[in-house]
Coordinates of C-alpha atoms in Angstrom, one line a residue:
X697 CA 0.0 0.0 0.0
X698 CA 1.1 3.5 -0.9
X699 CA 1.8 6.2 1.5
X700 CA -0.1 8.6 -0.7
X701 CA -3.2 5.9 -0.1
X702 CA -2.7 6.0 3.3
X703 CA -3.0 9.7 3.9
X704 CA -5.9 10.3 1.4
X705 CA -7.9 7.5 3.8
X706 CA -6.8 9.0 7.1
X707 CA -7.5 12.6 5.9
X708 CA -11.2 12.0 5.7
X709 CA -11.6 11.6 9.9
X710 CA -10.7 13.2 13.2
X711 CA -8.4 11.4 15.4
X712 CA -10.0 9.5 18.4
X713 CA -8.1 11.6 20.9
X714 CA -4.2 12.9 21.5
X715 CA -2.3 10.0 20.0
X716 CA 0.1 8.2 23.0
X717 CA 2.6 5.9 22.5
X718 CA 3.3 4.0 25.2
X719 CA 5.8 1.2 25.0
X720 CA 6.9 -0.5 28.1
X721 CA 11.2 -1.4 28.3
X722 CA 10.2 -4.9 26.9
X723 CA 9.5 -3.1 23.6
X724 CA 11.0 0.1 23.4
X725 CA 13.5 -0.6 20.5
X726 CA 10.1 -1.4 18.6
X727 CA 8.1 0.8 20.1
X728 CA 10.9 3.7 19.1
X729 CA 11.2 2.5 15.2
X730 CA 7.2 2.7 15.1
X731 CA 7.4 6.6 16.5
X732 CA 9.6 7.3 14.0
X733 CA 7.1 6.6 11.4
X734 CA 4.9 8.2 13.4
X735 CA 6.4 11.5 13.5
X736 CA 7.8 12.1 9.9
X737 CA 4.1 10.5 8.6
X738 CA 2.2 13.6 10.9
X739 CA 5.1 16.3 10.0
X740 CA 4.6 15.5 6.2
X741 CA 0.8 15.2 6.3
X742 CA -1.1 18.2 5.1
X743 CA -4.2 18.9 6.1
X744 CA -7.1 22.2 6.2
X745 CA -8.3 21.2 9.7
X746 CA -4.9 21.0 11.4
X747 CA -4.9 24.2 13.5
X748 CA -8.5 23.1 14.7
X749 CA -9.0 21.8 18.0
X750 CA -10.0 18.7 16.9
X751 CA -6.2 17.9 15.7
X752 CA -4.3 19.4 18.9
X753 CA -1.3 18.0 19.7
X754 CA -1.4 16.3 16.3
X755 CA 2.1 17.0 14.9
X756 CA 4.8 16.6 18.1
X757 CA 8.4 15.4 18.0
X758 CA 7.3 12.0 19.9
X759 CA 4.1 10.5 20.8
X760 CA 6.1 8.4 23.2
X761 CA 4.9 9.2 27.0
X762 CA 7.3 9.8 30.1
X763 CA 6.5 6.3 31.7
X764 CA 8.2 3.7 34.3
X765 CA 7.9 0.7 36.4
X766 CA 10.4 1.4 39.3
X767 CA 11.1 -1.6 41.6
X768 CA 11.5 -1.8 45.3
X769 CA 13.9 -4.1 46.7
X770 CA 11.6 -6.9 47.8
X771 CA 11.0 -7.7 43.5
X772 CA 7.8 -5.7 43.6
X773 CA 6.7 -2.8 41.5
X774 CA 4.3 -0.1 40.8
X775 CA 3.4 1.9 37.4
X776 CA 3.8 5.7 37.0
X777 CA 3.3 8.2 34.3
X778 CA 4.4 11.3 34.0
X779 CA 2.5 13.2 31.8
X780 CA -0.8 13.6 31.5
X781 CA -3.0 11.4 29.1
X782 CA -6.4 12.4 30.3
X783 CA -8.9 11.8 26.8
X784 CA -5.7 10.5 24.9
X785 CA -5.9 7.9 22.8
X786 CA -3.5 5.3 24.1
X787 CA -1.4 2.4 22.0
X788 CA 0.5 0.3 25.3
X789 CA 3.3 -1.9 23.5
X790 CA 4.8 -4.7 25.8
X791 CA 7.3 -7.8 24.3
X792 CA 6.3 -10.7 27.3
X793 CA 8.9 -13.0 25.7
X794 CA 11.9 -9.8 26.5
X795 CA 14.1 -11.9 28.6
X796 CA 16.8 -10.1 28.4
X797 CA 15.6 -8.1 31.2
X798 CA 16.5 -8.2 34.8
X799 CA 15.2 -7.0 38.3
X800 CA 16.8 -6.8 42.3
X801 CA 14.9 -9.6 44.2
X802 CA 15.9 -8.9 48.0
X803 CA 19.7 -8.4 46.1
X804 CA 19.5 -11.5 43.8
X805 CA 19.3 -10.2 40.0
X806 CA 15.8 -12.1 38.8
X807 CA 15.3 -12.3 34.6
X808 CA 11.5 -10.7 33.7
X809 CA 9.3 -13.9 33.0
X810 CA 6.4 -13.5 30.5
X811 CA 4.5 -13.4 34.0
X812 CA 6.2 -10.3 34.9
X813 CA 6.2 -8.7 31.9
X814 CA 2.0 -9.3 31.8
X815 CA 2.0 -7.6 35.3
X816 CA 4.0 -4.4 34.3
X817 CA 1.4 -3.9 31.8
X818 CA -1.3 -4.0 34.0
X819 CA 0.4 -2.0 36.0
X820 CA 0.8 0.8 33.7
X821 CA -3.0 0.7 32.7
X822 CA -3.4 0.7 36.5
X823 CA -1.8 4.2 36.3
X824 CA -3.9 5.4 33.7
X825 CA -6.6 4.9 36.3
X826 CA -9.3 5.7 33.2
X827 CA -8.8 9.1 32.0
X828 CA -8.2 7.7 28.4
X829 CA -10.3 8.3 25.9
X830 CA -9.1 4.6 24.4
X831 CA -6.5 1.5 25.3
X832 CA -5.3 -0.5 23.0
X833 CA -3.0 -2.8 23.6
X834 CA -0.4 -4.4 21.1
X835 CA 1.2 -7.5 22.1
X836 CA 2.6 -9.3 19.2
X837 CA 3.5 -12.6 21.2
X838 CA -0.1 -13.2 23.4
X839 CA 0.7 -13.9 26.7
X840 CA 0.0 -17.2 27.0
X841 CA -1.4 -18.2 23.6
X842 CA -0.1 -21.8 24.0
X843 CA -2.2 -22.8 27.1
X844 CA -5.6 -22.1 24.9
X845 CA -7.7 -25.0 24.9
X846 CA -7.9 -27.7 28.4
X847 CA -6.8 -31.0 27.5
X848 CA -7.4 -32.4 31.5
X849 CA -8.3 -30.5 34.7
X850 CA -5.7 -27.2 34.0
X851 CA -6.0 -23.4 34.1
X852 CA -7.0 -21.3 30.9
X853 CA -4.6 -18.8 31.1
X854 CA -4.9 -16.7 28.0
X855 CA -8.8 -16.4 28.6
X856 CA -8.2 -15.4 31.9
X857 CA -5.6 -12.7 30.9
X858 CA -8.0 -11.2 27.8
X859 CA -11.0 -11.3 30.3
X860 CA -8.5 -9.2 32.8
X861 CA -7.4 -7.0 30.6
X862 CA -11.1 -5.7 28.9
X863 CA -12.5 -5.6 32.8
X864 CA -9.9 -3.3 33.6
X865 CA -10.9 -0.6 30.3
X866 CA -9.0 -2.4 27.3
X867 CA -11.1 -1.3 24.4
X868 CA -8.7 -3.5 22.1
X869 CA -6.0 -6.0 21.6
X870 CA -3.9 -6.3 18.7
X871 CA -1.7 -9.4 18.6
X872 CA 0.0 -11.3 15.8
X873 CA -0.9 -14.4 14.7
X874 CA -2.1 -16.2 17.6
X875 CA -1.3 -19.8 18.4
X876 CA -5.2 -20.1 18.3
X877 CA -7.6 -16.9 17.4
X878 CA -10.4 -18.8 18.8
X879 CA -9.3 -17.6 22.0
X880 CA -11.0 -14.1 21.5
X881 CA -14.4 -16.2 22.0
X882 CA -13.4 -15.3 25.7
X883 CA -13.6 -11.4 25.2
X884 CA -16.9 -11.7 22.7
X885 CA -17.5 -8.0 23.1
X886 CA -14.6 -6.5 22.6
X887 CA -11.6 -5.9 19.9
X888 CA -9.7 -8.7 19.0
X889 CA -6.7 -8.6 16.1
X890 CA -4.7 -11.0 15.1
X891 CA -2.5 -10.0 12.1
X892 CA -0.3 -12.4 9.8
X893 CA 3.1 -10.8 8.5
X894 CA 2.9 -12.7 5.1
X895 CA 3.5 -9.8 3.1
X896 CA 6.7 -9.0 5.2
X897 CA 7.9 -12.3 5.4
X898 CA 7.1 -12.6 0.6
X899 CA 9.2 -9.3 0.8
X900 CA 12.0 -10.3 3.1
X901 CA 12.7 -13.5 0.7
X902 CA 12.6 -10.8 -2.4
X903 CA 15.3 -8.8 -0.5
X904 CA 17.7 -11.3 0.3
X905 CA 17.5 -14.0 -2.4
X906 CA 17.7 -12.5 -5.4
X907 CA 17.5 -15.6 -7.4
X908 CA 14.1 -16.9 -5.7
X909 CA 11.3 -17.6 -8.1
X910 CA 7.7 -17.3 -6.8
X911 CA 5.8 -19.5 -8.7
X912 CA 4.2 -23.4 -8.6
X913 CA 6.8 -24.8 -10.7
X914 CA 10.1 -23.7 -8.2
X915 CA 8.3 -23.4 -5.2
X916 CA 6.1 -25.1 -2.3
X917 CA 5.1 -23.5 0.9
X918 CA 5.0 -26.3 3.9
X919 CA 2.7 -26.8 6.9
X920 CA 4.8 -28.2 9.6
X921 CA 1.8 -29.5 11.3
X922 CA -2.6 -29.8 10.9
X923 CA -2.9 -26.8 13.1
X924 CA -0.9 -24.3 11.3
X925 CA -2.5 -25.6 7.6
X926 CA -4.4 -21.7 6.9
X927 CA -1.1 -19.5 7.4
X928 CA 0.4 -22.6 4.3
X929 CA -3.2 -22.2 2.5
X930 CA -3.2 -18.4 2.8
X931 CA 0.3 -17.7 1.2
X932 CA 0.2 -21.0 -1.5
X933 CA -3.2 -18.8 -2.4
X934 CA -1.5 -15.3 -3.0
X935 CA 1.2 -16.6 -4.7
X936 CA -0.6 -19.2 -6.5
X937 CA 1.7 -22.2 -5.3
X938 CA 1.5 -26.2 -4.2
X939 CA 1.4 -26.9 0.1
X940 CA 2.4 -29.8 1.8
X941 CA 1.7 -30.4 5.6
X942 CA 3.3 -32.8 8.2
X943 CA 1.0 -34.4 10.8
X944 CA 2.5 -35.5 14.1
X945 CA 2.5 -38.9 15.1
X946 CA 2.8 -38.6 19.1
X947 CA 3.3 -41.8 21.5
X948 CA -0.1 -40.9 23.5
X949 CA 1.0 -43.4 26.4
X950 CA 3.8 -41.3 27.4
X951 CA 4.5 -38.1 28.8
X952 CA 7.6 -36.1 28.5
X953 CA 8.3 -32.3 29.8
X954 CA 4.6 -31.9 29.9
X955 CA 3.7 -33.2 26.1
X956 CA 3.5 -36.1 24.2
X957 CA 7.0 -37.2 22.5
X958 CA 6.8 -37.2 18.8
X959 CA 7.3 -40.5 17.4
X960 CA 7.6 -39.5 13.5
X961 CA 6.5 -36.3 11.2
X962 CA 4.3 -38.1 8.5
X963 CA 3.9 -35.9 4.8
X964 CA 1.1 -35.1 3.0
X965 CA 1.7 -33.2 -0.3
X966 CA 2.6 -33.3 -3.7
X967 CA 6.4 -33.9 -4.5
X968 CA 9.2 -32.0 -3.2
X969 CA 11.9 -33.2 -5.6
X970 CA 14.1 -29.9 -6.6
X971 CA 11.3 -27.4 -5.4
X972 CA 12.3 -24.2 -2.7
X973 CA 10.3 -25.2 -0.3
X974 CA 9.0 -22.5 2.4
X975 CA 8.2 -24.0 6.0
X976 CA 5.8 -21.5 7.8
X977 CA 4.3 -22.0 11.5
X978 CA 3.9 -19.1 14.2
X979 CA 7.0 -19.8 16.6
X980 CA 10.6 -21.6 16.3
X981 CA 10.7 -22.3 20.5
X982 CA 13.3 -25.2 20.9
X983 CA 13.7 -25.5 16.9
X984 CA 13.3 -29.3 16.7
X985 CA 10.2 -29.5 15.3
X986 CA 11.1 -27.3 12.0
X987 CA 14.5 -29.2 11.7
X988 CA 12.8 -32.6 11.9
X989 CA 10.6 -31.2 9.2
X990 CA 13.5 -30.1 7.3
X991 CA 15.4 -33.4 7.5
X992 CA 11.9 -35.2 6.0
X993 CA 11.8 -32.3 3.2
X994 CA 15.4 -32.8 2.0
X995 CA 15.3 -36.7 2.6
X996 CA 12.2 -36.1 0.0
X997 CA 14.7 -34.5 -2.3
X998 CA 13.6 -30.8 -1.6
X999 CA 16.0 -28.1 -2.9
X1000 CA 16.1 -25.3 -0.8
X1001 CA 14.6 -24.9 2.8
X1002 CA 13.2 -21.4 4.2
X1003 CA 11.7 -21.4 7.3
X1004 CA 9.6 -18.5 8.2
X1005 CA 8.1 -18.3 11.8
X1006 CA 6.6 -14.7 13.3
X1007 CA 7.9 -15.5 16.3
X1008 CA 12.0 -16.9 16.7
X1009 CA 12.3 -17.7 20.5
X1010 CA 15.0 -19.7 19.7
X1011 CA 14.6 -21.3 23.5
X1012 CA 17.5 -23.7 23.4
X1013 CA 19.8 -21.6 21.6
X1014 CA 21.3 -20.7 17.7
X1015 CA 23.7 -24.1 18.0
X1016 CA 21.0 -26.5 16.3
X1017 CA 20.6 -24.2 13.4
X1018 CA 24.4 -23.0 12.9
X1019 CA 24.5 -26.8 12.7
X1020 CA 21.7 -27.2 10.2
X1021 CA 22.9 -24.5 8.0
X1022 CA 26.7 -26.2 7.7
X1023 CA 25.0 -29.3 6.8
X1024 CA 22.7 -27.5 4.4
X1025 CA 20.0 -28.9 5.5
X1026 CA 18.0 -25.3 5.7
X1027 CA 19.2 -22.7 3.5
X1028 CA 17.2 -19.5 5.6
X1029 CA 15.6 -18.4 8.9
X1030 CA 13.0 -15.3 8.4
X1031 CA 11.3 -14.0 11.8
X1032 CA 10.1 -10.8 12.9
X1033 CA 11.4 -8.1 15.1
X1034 CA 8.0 -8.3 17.1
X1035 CA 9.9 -10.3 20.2
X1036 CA 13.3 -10.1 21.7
X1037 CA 16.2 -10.7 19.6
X1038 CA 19.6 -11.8 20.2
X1039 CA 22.2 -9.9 18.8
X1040 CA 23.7 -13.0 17.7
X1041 CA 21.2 -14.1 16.2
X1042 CA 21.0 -10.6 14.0
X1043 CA 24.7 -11.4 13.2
X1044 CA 23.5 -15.1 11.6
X1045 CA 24.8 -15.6 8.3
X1046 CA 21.4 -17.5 7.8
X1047 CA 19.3 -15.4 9.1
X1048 CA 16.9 -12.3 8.0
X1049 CA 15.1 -10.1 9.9
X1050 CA 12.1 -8.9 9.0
X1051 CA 10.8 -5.6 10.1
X1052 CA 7.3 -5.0 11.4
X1053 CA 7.8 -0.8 12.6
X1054 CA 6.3 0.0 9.5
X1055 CA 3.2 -2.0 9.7
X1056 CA 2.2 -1.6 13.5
X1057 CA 2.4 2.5 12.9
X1058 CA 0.0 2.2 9.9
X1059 CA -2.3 0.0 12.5
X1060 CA -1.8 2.9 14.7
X1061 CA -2.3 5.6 12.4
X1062 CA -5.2 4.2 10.8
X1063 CA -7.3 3.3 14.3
X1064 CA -6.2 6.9 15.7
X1065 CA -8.4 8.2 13.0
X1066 CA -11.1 5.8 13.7
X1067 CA -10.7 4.3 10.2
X1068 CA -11.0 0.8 9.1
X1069 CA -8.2 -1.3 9.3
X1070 CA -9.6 -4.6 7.0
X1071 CA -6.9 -4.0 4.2
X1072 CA -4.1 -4.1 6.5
X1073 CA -5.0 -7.4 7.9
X1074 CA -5.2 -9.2 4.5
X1075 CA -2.5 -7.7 2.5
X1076 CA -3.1 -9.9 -0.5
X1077 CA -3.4 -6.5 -2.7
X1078 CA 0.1 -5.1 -1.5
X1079 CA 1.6 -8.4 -2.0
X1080 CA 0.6 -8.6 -5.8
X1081 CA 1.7 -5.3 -6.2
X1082 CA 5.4 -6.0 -4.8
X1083 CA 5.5 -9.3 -6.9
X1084 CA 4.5 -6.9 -10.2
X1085 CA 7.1 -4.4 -9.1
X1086 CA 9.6 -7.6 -9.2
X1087 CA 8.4 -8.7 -12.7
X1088 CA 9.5 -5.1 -14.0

């Protein structure tokens, strides 16, 4: 999508409120990139109602707000802001899988747990005490997506948290594609994104493999497992190419490390034989799972591998894939700035980063002016216009 696009659509409304940007230390490299955009989109934008009250405060040097999450010495904290945001309209950015962060516990240094990271954000909406206008909160990993659905007697945490968050004046939550979006069943009333970076990740392979081809006859996008089958069927639609998926064949009479161990990855698919293959899911955690599906994929004679996860925990370190990539058994690793990321791995020959600043300050942008959002979350129109752009 054009800038030019984007400023005709948001020209046509008011803004909600005083736009505030509000990322919490988890997320402030992200949240700084996005504020960026921010600030040369509003200094360029011209307008005939911008010296009306209406667009006060409109064009600033930084929408970020003065905010902090001291800590006493016992490990426990409070929220404070220091300006005021009473009627703003407030964007709250937090990264619960930062854990590169640390604390003073009674002297001990303690690493910030997703647990604590979901507490500092209450905490600063605590602070807000409801003088905003509007909360939204963007949290591009959900905190705890993974514990969705109850398999036995066991908690529903990620209900729980939604359900917490809207009682305490959340109007929405923007996250990025969620381990499961059924989970906004919990928070019926209320607004629930989840948004795919498929267009990022289409772009991201343009960039840095110049010799890629796009199409059904050099290419196959992969499922890894059944549940991750419509992020496969979405991209093989925009770019017209074959999928294959991988079910899981689990030893059900076992249990290890909380799970079922995986006894084999069974394919389903046409032929691999001298295709790219593309292997997307939401998350690399541990990394076995993608490499076990990579060793299938080239066993199957596959050419090259790409694996493209939004989310590259990487849980059990960058050794398993350094290892891969000598071996050639995957070729490149695309995930998104959207969680913490090593600055090792940023330094990984087989690894690109893909950038999602750009796209969360359009979100913002486009919701401060109470406008629709529906063509940012299915970008199939942008991405045919990048892959025309490529033919030429």
């Amino acid at each position: 999508m054009s800038e030019k696009r984007q400023e005709v659509r948001n020209l046509e409304t008011i803004p909600v409120g005083s736009l505030g940007l509000i990322p919490l230390e988890s997320c402030r490299s992200l949240g700084e990139k996005v504020d960026q955009y921010l600030v040369k989109w509003r200094t360029e934008r011209e307008s005939e109602h911008k010296d009306s009250l209406a667009f006060a405060g409109y064009q600033r040097d930084t929408y970020i707000l003065d905010t902090k999450v001291p800590r006493f010495g016992s490990g426990e904290a409070k929220g404070v802001i220091n300006e005021s945001v009473r009627g703003d309209d407030l964007y709250i950015m937090v990264d619960v899988c930062n854990h590169s962060l640390t604390y003073s516990l009674c002297g001990n240094k303690n690493r910030m747990s997703p647990d604590d990271h979901y507490q500092d954000l209450k905490r600063i909406i605590a602070a807000v005490g409801g003088k905003a206008r509007r909360i939204t909160v963007i949290m591009p990993f959900l905190y705890e997506s993974r514990q969705h659905k109850r398999t036995s007697r066991e908690s529903l945490d990620c209900a729980l948290a939604l359900q917490e968050l809207v009682a305490m004046g959340v109007d929405n939550i923007i996250t990025f594609d969620a381990h499961d979006p059924r989970v906004q069943n919990a928070i019926p009333l209320h607004g629930f994104e989840t948004v795919q970076p498929t267009y990022q990740f289409i772009k991201g392979l343009i960039n840095n493999v110049p010799d890629i081809k796009l199409d059904a006859e050099h290419m196959m996008t992969i499922s890894p497992d059944e549940g991750g089958m419509s992020r496969a069927i979405y991209m093989s639609n925009v770019l017209g190419l074959d999928m294959g998926m991988f079910y899981k064949r689990r030893d059900y009479t076992r249990v290890v490390d909380g799970r079922n161990p995986i006894v084999a990855h069974e394919y389903l698919g046409t032929s691999v034989e001298g295709k790219d293959v593309i292997i997307l899911d939401d998350m690399i955690s541990s990394g076995e799972s993608v490499i076990e599906v990579a060793t299938a994929l080239k066993a199957r004679k596959a050419n090259r591998i790409f694996i493209a996860t939004t989310f590259g925990l990487f849980t059990n370190g960058l050794e398993k894939f350094d290892k891969a990539y000598e071996e050639g058994l995957i070729h490149r690793v695309l995930t998104t700035n959207l969680v913490y990321q090593t600055p090792e791995l940023l330094q990984r020959e087989w690894y690109i980063n893909c950038d999602m600043s750009k796209y969360i300050a359009y979100i913002i942008d486009t919701l401060n002016h109470d406008s629709s959002i529906s063509d940012l979350l299915n970008p199939s129109e942008r991405i045919q216009n990048l892959l025309k752009e490529r033919q030429k």
